[in-house]
Every structure is written in structure tokens, then in C-alpha cells.
CSV table of C-alpha atoms and ligand atoms in Angstrom, one decimal:
chain,number,residue,atom,x,y,z
A,1421,MET,CA,31.7,-20.3,10.6
A,1422,PRO,CA,31.0,-16.5,11.2
A,1423,ALA,CA,28.8,-16.2,14.2
A,1424,PHE,CA,26.3,-12.8,14.8
A,1425,ASP,CA,24.0,-11.7,17.6
A,1426,ALA,CA,21.4,-10.9,14.9
A,1427,VAL,CA,21.3,-11.7,11.4
A,1428,VAL,CA,18.5,-9.6,9.0
A,1429,VAL,CA,17.2,-11.3,5.8
A,1430,GLY,CA,16.4,-8.0,3.5
A,1431,ALA,CA,17.7,-5.2,2.9
A,1432,GLY,CA,14.7,-3.3,2.3
A,1433,ALA,CA,13.4,-0.7,4.3
A,1434,ALA,CA,12.5,-2.8,7.5
A,1435,GLY,CA,16.0,-4.6,6.9
A,1436,LEU,CA,17.7,-2.1,6.9
A,1437,PHE,CA,16.0,0.6,9.6
A,1438,CYS,CA,16.1,-3.1,11.8
A,1439,ALA,CA,19.4,-3.6,11.4
A,1440,GLY,CA,20.7,0.1,12.3
A,1441,LEU,CA,19.2,0.4,15.4
A,1442,ALA,CA,20.5,-3.3,16.4
A,1443,GLY,CA,23.8,-2.6,15.5
A,1444,GLN,CA,23.6,1.1,17.6
A,1445,ARG,CA,22.2,-0.9,20.7
A,1446,GLY,CA,25.7,-2.7,20.9
A,1447,LEU,CA,24.4,-6.3,18.4
A,1448,LYS,CA,26.9,-8.0,16.0
A,1449,VAL,CA,24.5,-8.0,13.5
A,1450,LEU,CA,24.6,-9.2,9.1
A,1451,LEU,CA,23.0,-7.7,7.2
A,1452,ILE,CA,21.7,-10.1,3.8
A,1453,ASP,CA,20.5,-9.2,0.6
A,1454,HIS,CA,19.8,-11.2,-2.9
A,1455,GLY,CA,19.5,-8.3,-4.8
A,1456,GLU,CA,22.1,-6.1,-6.8
A,1457,ARG,CA,21.1,-3.3,-5.8
A,1458,ILE,CA,19.2,-3.1,-2.4
A,1459,ALA,CA,16.2,-1.1,-1.1
A,1460,GLU,CA,15.0,-1.0,-4.4
A,1461,LYS,CA,11.3,0.0,-3.2
A,1462,ILE,CA,12.2,3.0,-1.6
A,1463,ARG,CA,14.0,4.0,-4.6
A,1464,ILE,CA,10.7,3.6,-6.7
A,1465,SER,CA,8.3,4.9,-4.0
A,1466,GLY,CA,6.4,8.2,-4.0
A,1467,GLY,CA,7.3,8.9,-7.5
A,1468,GLY,CA,11.6,8.7,-6.4
A,1469,ARG,CA,10.9,10.7,-3.9
A,1470,ALA,CA,9.4,8.2,-1.4
A,1471,ASN,CA,6.4,9.3,0.6
A,1472,PHE,CA,8.1,7.8,3.8
A,1473,THR,CA,5.5,8.4,6.7
A,1474,ASN,CA,2.3,10.3,7.5
A,1475,ARG,CA,1.5,13.0,9.6
A,1476,ASP,CA,-1.9,11.4,10.3
A,1477,LEU,CA,-1.5,8.6,11.3
A,1478,ASP,CA,-3.6,8.7,14.7
A,1479,VAL,CA,-1.3,7.1,16.9
A,1480,ARG,CA,-3.7,5.8,19.8
A,1481,ALA,CA,-5.9,4.4,16.9
A,1482,PRO,CA,-3.2,3.7,14.5
A,1483,GLN,CA,-5.6,0.3,12.9
A,1484,ARG,CA,-7.6,2.8,11.3
A,1485,HIS,CA,-5.4,3.3,8.4
A,1486,PHE,CA,-4.1,-0.4,8.2
A,1487,ILE,CA,-5.6,-4.1,7.3
A,1488,GLY,CA,-5.1,-7.4,7.9
A,1489,ASP,CA,-6.3,-10.6,9.8
A,1490,ASN,CA,-5.9,-8.7,13.2
A,1491,PRO,CA,-6.4,-5.2,12.3
A,1492,HIS,CA,-5.9,-4.3,15.9
A,1493,PHE,CA,-2.3,-6.1,15.8
A,1494,CYS,CA,-0.2,-3.1,14.4
A,1495,ARG,CA,-1.2,-1.1,17.4
A,1496,SER,CA,1.9,-1.9,19.9
A,1497,ALA,CA,4.6,-1.1,17.3
A,1498,LEU,CA,2.9,1.9,15.6
A,1499,SER,CA,2.0,3.7,19.3
A,1500,ARG,CA,5.8,2.7,20.7
A,1501,TYR,CA,7.7,4.2,17.1
A,1502,THR,CA,5.5,7.6,15.5
A,1503,PRO,CA,5.9,9.0,12.5
A,1504,GLN,CA,6.9,12.3,14.6
A,1505,GLN,CA,10.3,9.5,15.8
A,1506,PHE,CA,10.5,8.6,12.0
A,1507,ILE,CA,10.0,12.7,11.5
A,1508,GLU,CA,12.9,13.4,13.3
A,1509,LEU,CA,15.6,11.3,12.4
A,1510,VAL,CA,15.1,12.9,8.7
A,1511,GLN,CA,15.6,16.2,10.0
A,1512,ARG,CA,18.5,14.6,12.3
A,1513,HIS,CA,19.9,13.8,8.3
A,1514,GLY,CA,19.7,17.2,7.3
A,1515,ILE,CA,16.9,16.0,5.0
A,1516,ALA,CA,14.8,18.3,2.9
A,1517,PHE,CA,10.7,17.2,2.9
A,1518,HIS,CA,7.0,18.7,2.5
A,1519,GLU,CA,4.0,17.7,3.2
A,1520,LYS,CA,1.3,16.8,0.2
A,1521,HIS,CA,-1.6,15.1,0.2
A,1522,LYS,CA,-3.7,14.3,3.6
A,1523,GLY,CA,-0.5,14.3,5.6
A,1524,GLN,CA,1.9,12.4,2.7
A,1525,LEU,CA,5.2,13.7,3.7
A,1526,PHE,CA,7.4,13.4,0.7
A,1527,CYS,CA,11.2,14.4,-0.2
A,1528,ASP,CA,11.7,17.9,-1.9
A,1529,GLY,CA,14.5,15.3,-2.9
A,1530,SER,CA,14.9,12.0,-3.8
A,1531,SER,CA,14.3,9.0,-2.0
A,1532,GLN,CA,17.8,7.8,-2.4
A,1533,GLN,CA,18.4,10.5,0.5
A,1534,ILE,CA,16.4,8.1,2.2
A,1535,ILE,CA,17.6,5.0,1.7
A,1536,ASP,CA,21.5,7.0,2.0
A,1537,MET,CA,20.3,8.3,6.1
A,1538,LEU,CA,19.2,3.9,6.4
A,1539,LEU,CA,23.1,3.1,5.6
A,1540,ALA,CA,24.2,5.8,7.0
A,1541,GLU,CA,22.7,5.0,10.2
A,1542,CYS,CA,23.7,1.3,9.5
A,1543,ALA,CA,27.4,2.2,9.1
A,1544,ALA,CA,27.5,3.8,12.8
A,1545,GLY,CA,26.1,0.7,13.7
A,1546,GLY,CA,28.6,-1.5,12.9
A,1547,VAL,CA,26.3,-3.3,10.7
A,1548,ALA,CA,27.8,-6.6,8.3
A,1549,HIS,CA,26.4,-6.3,5.1
A,1550,TRP,CA,26.3,-9.6,2.6
A,1551,GLN,CA,25.3,-8.5,-1.2
A,1552,PRO,CA,24.2,-9.9,-3.6
A,1553,CYS,CA,23.6,-13.0,-1.5
A,1554,SER,CA,21.3,-15.9,-1.9
A,1555,VAL,CA,20.1,-17.3,1.3
A,1556,GLY,CA,19.7,-20.9,1.1
A,1557,GLU,CA,18.1,-23.7,3.8
A,1558,ILE,CA,18.1,-21.9,7.1
A,1559,ALA,CA,18.0,-24.8,10.4
A,1560,PHE,CA,18.6,-25.3,13.6
A,1561,SER,CA,22.5,-25.2,14.8
A,1562,ASP,CA,23.6,-27.0,16.9
A,1563,GLY,CA,24.6,-24.7,19.5
A,1564,GLY,CA,21.7,-23.6,19.1
A,1565,GLY,CA,19.9,-20.5,17.5
A,1566,TYR,CA,19.9,-21.3,13.4
A,1567,ARG,CA,22.6,-22.2,10.8
A,1568,ILE,CA,22.0,-20.3,7.4
A,1569,GLU,CA,23.6,-21.6,3.9
A,1570,THR,CA,24.0,-18.3,1.9
A,1571,SER,CA,25.9,-18.2,-1.7
A,1572,ARG,CA,28.9,-16.4,0.8
A,1573,GLY,CA,29.3,-19.5,3.0
A,1574,SER,CA,27.2,-20.7,6.3
A,1575,VAL,CA,26.6,-18.5,8.8
A,1576,GLN,CA,25.0,-18.7,12.9
A,1577,THR,CA,23.2,-16.8,14.9
A,1578,SER,CA,20.8,-16.6,17.9
A,1579,LYS,CA,18.5,-14.1,16.5
A,1580,LEU,CA,16.8,-14.5,13.3
A,1581,VAL,CA,14.7,-11.6,11.3
A,1582,ILE,CA,13.0,-12.2,7.8
A,1583,ALA,CA,12.2,-8.7,6.2
A,1584,THR,CA,11.9,-9.7,2.5
A,1585,GLY,CA,9.3,-8.1,1.6
A,1586,GLY,CA,6.0,-9.1,-0.5
A,1587,LEU,CA,5.4,-10.0,-3.3
A,1588,SER,CA,5.1,-6.6,-5.3
A,1589,ILE,CA,7.5,-6.2,-8.3
A,1590,PRO,CA,8.8,-9.4,-9.0
A,1591,GLN,CA,11.4,-7.3,-11.4
A,1592,ILE,CA,13.1,-5.5,-8.6
A,1593,GLY,CA,13.8,-8.9,-5.8
A,1594,ALA,CA,10.3,-9.7,-4.7
A,1595,SER,CA,10.2,-13.4,-3.4
A,1596,ASP,CA,8.1,-15.4,-1.7
A,1597,PHE,CA,11.0,-16.4,0.8
A,1598,GLY,CA,9.5,-15.2,4.0
A,1599,TYR,CA,6.4,-17.2,3.4
A,1600,ARG,CA,8.0,-20.4,2.6
A,1601,LEU,CA,10.3,-19.7,5.6
A,1602,ALA,CA,6.9,-19.3,8.2
A,1603,ALA,CA,5.5,-22.2,7.1
A,1604,GLN,CA,9.0,-24.3,7.1
A,1605,PHE,CA,9.0,-23.7,10.6
A,1606,GLY,CA,5.2,-24.3,11.2
A,1607,LEU,CA,4.3,-20.7,10.9
A,1608,ARG,CA,0.5,-19.8,9.6
A,1609,VAL,CA,0.3,-17.9,6.3
A,1610,VAL,CA,-2.7,-15.2,5.2
A,1611,ALA,CA,-3.1,-16.3,1.5
A,1612,PRO,CA,-1.1,-12.8,0.1
A,1613,ARG,CA,-2.8,-11.2,-2.4
A,1614,PRO,CA,-1.8,-7.7,-4.2
A,1615,ALA,CA,-2.8,-4.8,-2.5
A,1616,LEU,CA,-2.9,-0.9,-4.3
A,1617,VAL,CA,-3.4,-2.2,-7.2
A,1618,PRO,CA,-5.4,-1.3,-10.0
A,1619,LEU,CA,-8.2,-2.5,-10.5
A,1620,THR,CA,-9.2,-4.5,-14.5
A,1621,PHE,CA,-12.9,-4.8,-16.0
A,1622,GLY,CA,-12.5,-6.9,-18.6
A,1623,GLY,CA,-14.8,-7.2,-22.3
A,1624,GLU,CA,-17.1,-5.5,-24.3
A,1625,ALA,CA,-18.7,-3.9,-21.1
A,1626,TRP,CA,-15.6,-2.0,-20.6
A,1627,SER,CA,-15.2,-0.9,-24.7
A,1628,PRO,CA,-17.4,2.6,-23.8
A,1629,TYR,CA,-14.5,3.4,-21.4
A,1630,ALA,CA,-11.5,2.8,-22.3
A,1631,GLU,CA,-11.4,6.0,-24.4
A,1632,LEU,CA,-11.3,8.0,-21.3
A,1633,ALA,CA,-7.4,6.6,-20.7
A,1634,GLY,CA,-6.1,9.2,-19.0
A,1635,LEU,CA,-9.0,11.3,-17.3
A,1636,ALA,CA,-8.4,11.8,-13.7
A,1637,LEU,CA,-11.6,12.9,-11.8
A,1638,PRO,CA,-11.9,12.8,-7.6
A,1639,VAL,CA,-14.7,10.4,-6.8
A,1640,GLN,CA,-15.9,9.1,-3.7
A,1641,ILE,CA,-16.0,4.8,-4.4
A,1642,GLU,CA,-17.1,2.6,-1.9
A,1643,THR,CA,-17.2,-1.4,-1.5
A,1644,GLY,CA,-18.7,-3.6,1.0
A,1645,ALA,CA,-22.2,-3.2,2.8
A,1646,LYS,CA,-23.0,-2.1,5.9
A,1647,LYS,CA,-20.1,-2.4,8.5
A,1648,ASP,CA,-17.8,-3.7,5.5
A,1649,ARG,CA,-18.9,-0.6,3.6
A,1650,THR,CA,-15.7,1.2,3.0
A,1651,VAL,CA,-15.9,4.4,1.2
A,1652,PHE,CA,-12.9,6.9,0.0
A,1653,LEU,CA,-13.2,10.2,-1.6
A,1654,GLU,CA,-9.6,10.2,-4.0
A,1655,ASP,CA,-8.4,11.2,-7.4
A,1656,LEU,CA,-9.6,8.0,-10.2
A,1657,LEU,CA,-7.8,7.5,-13.1
A,1658,PHE,CA,-9.5,6.0,-16.3
A,1659,THR,CA,-6.8,3.2,-18.1
A,1660,HIS,CA,-7.2,1.2,-21.4
A,1661,ARG,CA,-7.3,-1.6,-18.9
A,1662,GLY,CA,-9.4,-0.6,-15.9
A,1663,LEU,CA,-9.2,2.0,-13.2
A,1664,SER,CA,-6.2,3.5,-11.4
A,1665,GLY,CA,-5.2,6.7,-9.6
A,1666,PRO,CA,-5.6,6.9,-5.5
A,1667,ALA,CA,-9.3,6.6,-5.2
A,1668,VAL,CA,-9.2,2.7,-7.0
A,1669,LEU,CA,-5.9,2.1,-5.1
A,1670,GLN,CA,-7.2,2.4,-1.9
A,1671,ILE,CA,-10.3,0.8,-2.3
A,1672,SER,CA,-8.7,-2.1,-4.1
A,1673,SER,CA,-6.9,-3.5,-0.8
A,1674,TYR,CA,-10.7,-3.9,0.6
A,1675,TRP,CA,-12.4,-5.1,-3.1
A,1676,GLN,CA,-13.7,-8.9,-2.7
A,1677,PRO,CA,-13.9,-10.6,-6.4
A,1678,GLY,CA,-16.8,-10.2,-7.5
A,1679,ALA,CA,-18.2,-7.8,-5.6
A,1680,PRO,CA,-18.9,-4.0,-7.2
A,1681,LEU,CA,-17.3,-1.0,-6.8
A,1682,THR,CA,-20.4,2.0,-6.3
A,1683,ILE,CA,-18.6,5.5,-8.5
A,1684,ASP,CA,-20.2,9.1,-7.5
A,1685,PHE,CA,-18.4,10.9,-9.9
A,1686,ALA,CA,-19.7,14.1,-8.8
A,1687,PRO,CA,-19.1,14.0,-4.7
A,1688,GLY,CA,-20.9,16.9,-3.1
A,1689,VAL,CA,-23.2,17.7,-5.7
A,1690,ASP,CA,-26.8,16.8,-6.4
A,1691,VAL,CA,-26.9,16.0,-10.0
A,1692,ARG,CA,-30.4,15.0,-10.0
A,1693,ALA,CA,-31.9,18.8,-8.8
A,1694,SER,CA,-28.9,20.6,-11.0
A,1695,LEU,CA,-30.4,17.9,-13.9
A,1696,GLY,CA,-34.1,19.0,-13.0
A,1697,GLU,CA,-33.1,22.6,-12.8
A,1698,ALA,CA,-31.3,22.5,-16.1
A,1699,LYS,CA,-34.1,21.8,-17.4
A,1700,GLN,CA,-36.1,24.4,-16.4
A,1701,ARG,CA,-34.2,27.2,-17.8
A,1702,SER,CA,-32.1,25.8,-20.6
A,1703,ARG,CA,-31.7,24.8,-24.5
A,1704,LYS,CA,-28.7,23.2,-24.2
A,1705,ARG,CA,-27.9,20.0,-25.5
A,1706,ILE,CA,-28.2,17.0,-22.0
A,1707,GLY,CA,-24.1,16.3,-22.7
A,1708,ASN,CA,-23.0,20.1,-22.5
A,1709,GLU,CA,-25.2,20.8,-19.6
A,1710,LEU,CA,-23.6,17.3,-18.0
A,1711,ALA,CA,-20.3,18.8,-18.4
A,1712,GLY,CA,-21.0,21.7,-15.8
A,1713,LEU,CA,-20.7,19.1,-13.4
A,1714,VAL,CA,-18.4,16.3,-14.9
A,1715,PRO,CA,-16.0,16.5,-16.9
A,1716,ALA,CA,-17.1,17.2,-20.9
A,1717,ARG,CA,-15.0,13.8,-21.4
A,1718,LEU,CA,-16.8,11.6,-18.8
A,1719,ALA,CA,-20.3,13.6,-19.9
A,1720,ASP,CA,-20.1,12.2,-24.0
A,1721,ALA,CA,-19.3,9.0,-23.0
A,1722,TRP,CA,-22.2,8.9,-20.4
A,1723,VAL,CA,-24.8,10.7,-22.8
A,1724,GLY,CA,-23.3,8.8,-25.9
A,1725,GLN,CA,-24.5,5.9,-24.9
A,1726,ASP,CA,-28.5,6.4,-24.6
A,1727,ALA,CA,-30.6,8.2,-27.9
A,1728,ALA,CA,-32.7,9.4,-25.8
A,1729,LEU,CA,-30.3,11.3,-23.8
A,1730,GLN,CA,-28.8,13.0,-27.2
A,1731,ARG,CA,-31.4,16.5,-26.8
A,1732,PRO,CA,-32.2,19.6,-25.8
A,1733,ILE,CA,-32.4,19.2,-21.7
A,1734,ASN,CA,-35.4,20.8,-22.1
A,1735,GLU,CA,-37.0,17.9,-24.2
A,1736,ALA,CA,-35.1,15.1,-21.7
A,1737,ALA,CA,-38.1,13.3,-19.8
A,1738,ASP,CA,-37.5,13.2,-16.4
A,1739,ARG,CA,-37.4,10.1,-16.1
A,1740,ALA,CA,-34.0,9.8,-18.5
A,1741,LEU,CA,-32.8,12.2,-16.3
A,1742,ALA,CA,-33.3,10.9,-12.9
A,1743,ALA,CA,-31.4,7.4,-14.8
A,1744,LEU,CA,-28.6,10.0,-16.1
A,1745,ALA,CA,-28.5,11.4,-12.4
A,1746,GLU,CA,-28.1,7.6,-10.9
A,1747,ARG,CA,-25.3,6.7,-13.3
A,1748,ILE,CA,-23.4,9.4,-12.5
A,1749,ALA,CA,-23.7,9.4,-8.2
A,1750,ARG,CA,-24.1,5.7,-8.4
A,1751,TRP,CA,-22.1,4.2,-11.2
A,1752,GLN,CA,-21.8,0.4,-9.5
A,1753,ILE,CA,-19.4,-1.3,-11.9
A,1754,THR,CA,-18.1,-5.0,-10.8
A,1755,PRO,CA,-13.8,-4.5,-11.8
A,1756,SER,CA,-12.7,-8.4,-13.5
A,1757,GLY,CA,-9.9,-8.5,-11.9
A,1758,THR,CA,-6.6,-6.5,-10.3
A,1759,GLU,CA,-3.2,-5.4,-12.6
A,1760,GLY,CA,-1.9,-8.0,-9.8
A,1761,TYR,CA,1.8,-8.6,-8.1
A,1762,LYS,CA,3.5,-6.6,-11.3
A,1763,LYS,CA,1.6,-3.4,-10.6
A,1764,ALA,CA,0.5,-3.5,-6.6
A,1765,GLU,CA,2.2,-1.1,-4.5
A,1766,VAL,CA,1.7,-4.2,-1.5
A,1767,THR,CA,1.3,-7.0,-0.8
A,1768,ALA,CA,-1.9,-7.4,1.8
A,1769,GLY,CA,-1.8,-10.8,4.2
A,1770,GLY,CA,1.6,-12.4,4.6
A,1771,VAL,CA,2.7,-14.1,7.8
A,1772,ASP,CA,-0.2,-14.7,9.9
A,1773,THR,CA,0.2,-12.2,13.0
A,1774,ARG,CA,-1.4,-15.0,15.6
A,1775,GLU,CA,1.9,-16.2,14.7
A,1776,LEU,CA,3.8,-13.4,16.1
A,1777,SER,CA,4.0,-11.2,19.3
A,1778,SER,CA,3.2,-8.0,19.1
A,1779,GLN,CA,5.3,-6.5,21.2
A,1780,THR,CA,8.6,-8.0,19.7
A,1781,MET,CA,8.1,-9.3,16.3
A,1782,GLU,CA,9.4,-12.4,17.5
A,1783,SER,CA,6.8,-16.0,16.0
A,1784,LYS,CA,6.2,-18.7,18.2
A,1785,GLN,CA,10.0,-20.2,17.2
A,1786,ARG,CA,11.7,-18.9,19.7
A,1787,GLY,CA,14.3,-16.5,17.7
A,1788,LEU,CA,12.8,-16.1,14.2
A,1789,TYR,CA,11.2,-12.5,13.8
A,1790,PHE,CA,9.2,-11.3,11.3
A,1791,ILE,CA,8.9,-7.3,10.2
A,1792,GLY,CA,8.3,-4.8,7.4
A,1793,GLU,CA,5.6,-6.6,4.7
A,1794,VAL,CA,6.0,-10.2,4.8
A,1795,VAL,CA,3.4,-9.6,8.1
A,1796,ASP,CA,-0.2,-9.5,7.0
A,1797,VAL,CA,-0.2,-5.6,8.3
A,1798,THR,CA,-1.6,-3.5,5.6
A,1799,GLY,CA,-1.6,0.1,4.7
A,1800,TRP,CA,-3.3,2.4,3.3
A,1801,LEU,CA,-2.0,4.8,0.4
A,1802,GLY,CA,0.3,7.2,1.8
A,1803,GLY,CA,3.1,6.6,3.7
A,1804,TYR,CA,1.5,4.0,6.2
A,1805,ASN,CA,3.5,1.4,4.5
A,1806,PHE,CA,7.2,2.6,5.9
A,1807,GLN,CA,6.3,3.7,9.0
A,1808,TRP,CA,4.4,0.3,9.4
A,1809,ALA,CA,8.3,-1.1,8.0
A,1810,TRP,CA,10.1,1.4,10.1
A,1811,ALA,CA,7.4,0.7,13.7
A,1812,SER,CA,7.6,-3.2,13.2
A,1813,ALA,CA,11.2,-2.9,13.1
A,1814,HIS,CA,12.0,-0.6,15.8
A,1815,ALA,CA,9.5,-2.9,17.7
A,1816,CYS,CA,11.8,-6.4,16.6
A,1817,ALA,CA,15.3,-4.2,17.1
A,1818,HIS,CA,15.0,-2.8,20.7
A,1819,ALA,CA,13.8,-6.7,21.6
A,1820,LEU,CA,17.0,-8.7,20.1
B,222,FAD,C1,6.3,1.5,-6.9
B,222,FAD,C2,6.4,1.3,-5.4
B,222,FAD,C3,5.6,2.5,-4.8
B,222,FAD,C4,5.8,2.2,-3.0
B,222,FAD,N1,5.4,3.8,-2.5
B,222,FAD,C5,5.2,3.8,-1.3
B,222,FAD,C6,5.1,5.0,-0.8
B,222,FAD,O1,5.5,6.4,-1.2
B,222,FAD,N2,5.3,5.2,0.9
B,222,FAD,C7,5.1,4.3,1.4
B,222,FAD,O2,4.3,3.8,2.8
B,222,FAD,N3,4.7,3.3,1.0
B,222,FAD,C8,4.9,3.3,-0.6
B,222,FAD,N4,5.5,1.1,-1.4
B,222,FAD,C9,5.3,0.2,-0.7
B,222,FAD,C10,6.4,0.0,0.5
B,222,FAD,O3,7.5,-0.1,-0.8
B,222,FAD,C11,7.2,-1.7,1.4
B,222,FAD,O4,5.5,-1.0,1.7
B,222,FAD,C12,8.2,-1.2,1.5
B,222,FAD,O5,9.4,-1.4,0.8
B,222,FAD,C13,8.3,-3.1,2.4
B,222,FAD,O6,9.3,-3.2,3.2
B,222,FAD,P1,10.2,-3.8,3.3
B,222,FAD,O7,11.0,-3.9,4.7
B,222,FAD,O8,9.6,-5.0,4.2
B,222,FAD,O9,10.0,-4.9,2.1
B,222,FAD,P2,10.6,-4.2,0.3
B,222,FAD,O10,10.9,-2.8,1.4
B,222,FAD,O11,10.2,-4.9,-0.2
B,222,FAD,O12,12.1,-5.1,1.2
B,222,FAD,C14,12.8,-6.4,1.0
B,222,FAD,C15,14.1,-6.6,0.5
B,222,FAD,O13,14.5,-8.1,0.5
B,222,FAD,C16,15.2,-9.0,-0.2
B,222,FAD,N5,14.6,-10.1,-0.4
B,222,FAD,C17,13.6,-10.8,-0.9
B,222,FAD,N6,13.5,-12.0,-1.2
B,222,FAD,C18,14.7,-12.6,-0.9
B,222,FAD,C19,15.8,-13.5,-0.3
B,222,FAD,N7,15.2,-14.2,-0.9
B,222,FAD,N8,17.0,-13.8,-0.1
B,222,FAD,C20,17.5,-12.2,0.1
B,222,FAD,N9,16.8,-11.4,0.4
B,222,FAD,C21,15.3,-10.9,-0.1
B,222,FAD,C22,14.3,-7.5,-1.6
B,222,FAD,O14,15.2,-7.6,-2.9
B,222,FAD,C23,14.2,-6.2,-0.4
B,222,FAD,O15,15.5,-5.5,-0.8
B,222,FAD,C24,5.7,1.8,-2.9
B,222,FAD,C25,5.7,0.1,-3.1
B,222,FAD,C26,6.0,0.1,-5.0
B,222,FAD,C27,6.1,-0.9,-4.9
């Protein structure tokens, strides 16, 4: 039976990076993936250009951009492997990139460049690849360590790294392997749920807004109260079934089923004062005046729902204008659900961080490590999830 110093299961962002680093540190490493093609999520990420990290990540307080039952768990790895270090690697490989928005870095060319870079790092470390190769039973081996049954035969190792990611996008190879393995070895798992996901709004109440599908605009969006209140200022997109766009993807990670969202469609504008002022000077219809503050399609949809608003603004009751302003600036709506794993960019929840060392990613089960998205650490939209994959892989590779 072949034996390796380390076996990494999952050749996505975290697995490839970890295998390459460990190989370059002199370990004999095997990387296994069940997919025909590896790193599919890197390939489709960032619209095909991979938003591979984020410059705004605060290495002294990285938890600001991450969620999980213990938000502080991610600090150690993220402060020891920073966006700057990954940028230097990208530069060493001659990959051109640019900053798009709020610190988000994308390849100028294609995300395939990041995959090729990771494969080159693996080649430099002499990493063996078994792929496509499915993994069956994993058990303690007689000589210590782990015996792994695979479709290419059995293999033995003293260090087993699980980098099989979350449940998002099952059609490109996502599986619950990591959670099942954690449970097999008695490790707790925080219930997984789709995150960075479009939200849906079922039923009749949504029908006036369904015709806004395709409309995008900047909004302020919030959910939760008091210390749980979370706010994002980003673009929102109306879809046929609900809401999407960066604002909604971000808030979805914090949204609790049954809780309302509050949306300000004209952030930074005093809609009530603007409509009051228009009433004094204008005879235009309310919808036309409102269209100076928000996109015309949105103004039409709002005004169209109330006969009292379909008149010149100088004839409108102050009360009706105040109610309209309130709906524009503080629209409350409760999602019926999410678009689920087939549209979610990530899976929140995962292997409970209380079971792992934040220094090494080793679990309480000696020699068994978990890295990347399979762990209960979920980043904001904008390159934070890849940075977690790189940083957790780095922490693990240096501990193997
Ligand atoms: C559409 C989309 C766009 C995204 N864009 C971005 C972005 O621009 N920036 C960003 O930071 N994040 C982005 N993400 C999130 C990011 O892709 C993930 O957080 C990241 O890939 C997680 O890395 P990972 O290595 O933990 O898991 P993955 O990259 O998902 O890799 C897991 C690997 O494990 C393999 N595997 C799974 N089960 C098994 C099994 N049973 N046996 C063997 N192998 C198995 C899979 O085939 C896969 O290759 C995006 C996600 C999606 C879905």
C-alpha cells in the first residue's frame, strides 16, 4: 500500500494551495479529488476572473469580514498569511490584476491563471495527483495514522487534510464529505446553510415587484436589531423571484429565516424633505418627482400601487407623501427563503471551530485537519472566502 506524509482530499482553492506548500516543505504529498476537473469554483469565480483576495482585509482584526460561531477563530491564520503575501505570489507568477471595488482584486485575464499558478506550485512541491478518484472508507491504520480506501486503491498517511469545501453548487462537485467525516470522528459540525445567496419572496405580495426584474440600484440594506444589526451599502438587483446583487448576497449571510430586511432605496437622500419641497414648487405628477430621486421604474412601481399617489404632487396630502417617503427610505420586507445551494456562493456553518486549533487547523482527532470552506468560517463577498482558503491552507501546511 503506498504511503504518503500527507494526503489532502479536495483539490479546490485550499487543497491545492496546502498541497503545494507542504510539498515544497519537503513532504511527500498526495492530492485527491473526485472531480473530472479540479478547482471548478476558482474557474467560475468572480465572473471568470477570480476575485482572489481583498486588500481591505484588516490583518489586525480580520474577523470583521467573517462570520461563524466563533468569529475570532480566523484571526490567527489570516494575520499570519495576509492578502499582501498572496498578491506577491500572484506577482511572482506574472499574473496581471486590478482592483475593482472596495479592495477586491481580480485577474485582468482569466481565473484559469490562478488555477495554473496553484498547479505550478504543486508541481514545484512534487505533489502526486489522483483524479478523478473517489474516496471511500477512512479508518485508523494498524501502523498508526489513517488508511484511506479510494477508487485507485488503498493509501496510508499520518496526516489527513480535508479540503472538500461546502455544499454550494452541487452540479460542479460539492459534497457533504467533510461534514460526514467530521461526524465519523466525533467532531461537531455547525449546521450548514446557504450564504451569499439571492433571497426569494413568494406569493402575491411579490407580484408588483416581479416586473422590476433586471433593475439594479445602490441601496442601504439592513437586518437584525441592536447588537445584531448588520448594514451594507451596495448594489441591489431585482430578479423574477426576489432580490439579488451584492447588497442582498452580503445581507443573506446574516439574515435569519422569518426576519425582515429594511431597505433604503435612496441612501443619503432625505426623501421626505425632497418631496415636501417639490410639493411647494411643482405641478408634476408624484411619480415624475419621485423619479428624480430613484430610478423611474421603481418610482412607477411604488406610485402605481396607491391611487392616492397618482396625481400632481401639489395636490398630494402631506400624510401620503410622508408614507411614500417612509416606504422608499425604510421598505420592510420579509424574504420567504433563499435560492439555496444551487445559487449560493458559499456555505455558512461547517466543522465547528471548537474542534480545531486556530494555529494549525488540526482537529481534536490527531493527524486530521480541516481547511477552507468546510470549516465554520464564512467571509463576506469580495475575495474574503479565497483569502480564508489560502490562509487556512498556509497555517495547516506549516504545521504538517
Ligand atoms: C459562483 C461562485 C463564485 C465565487 N466567487 C468567489 C470570488 O470571486 N472570490 C472569493 O473569495 N470566493 C468566491 N467564491 C467562493 C469560493 O469559491 C470558495 O469559498 C472557495 O472555493 C472554497 O475553497 P475550498 O478549497 O474550501 O473548496 P472548493 O474550492 O469548493 O474545493 C473543494 C474541492 O473538493 C472536491 N471534493 C468535494 N467532495 C469531495 C469528495 N467526496 N471526494 C473528493 N473530492 C471532493 C471538489 O471537487 C472540489 O475540487 C465563489 C463561489 C461560487 C460558487
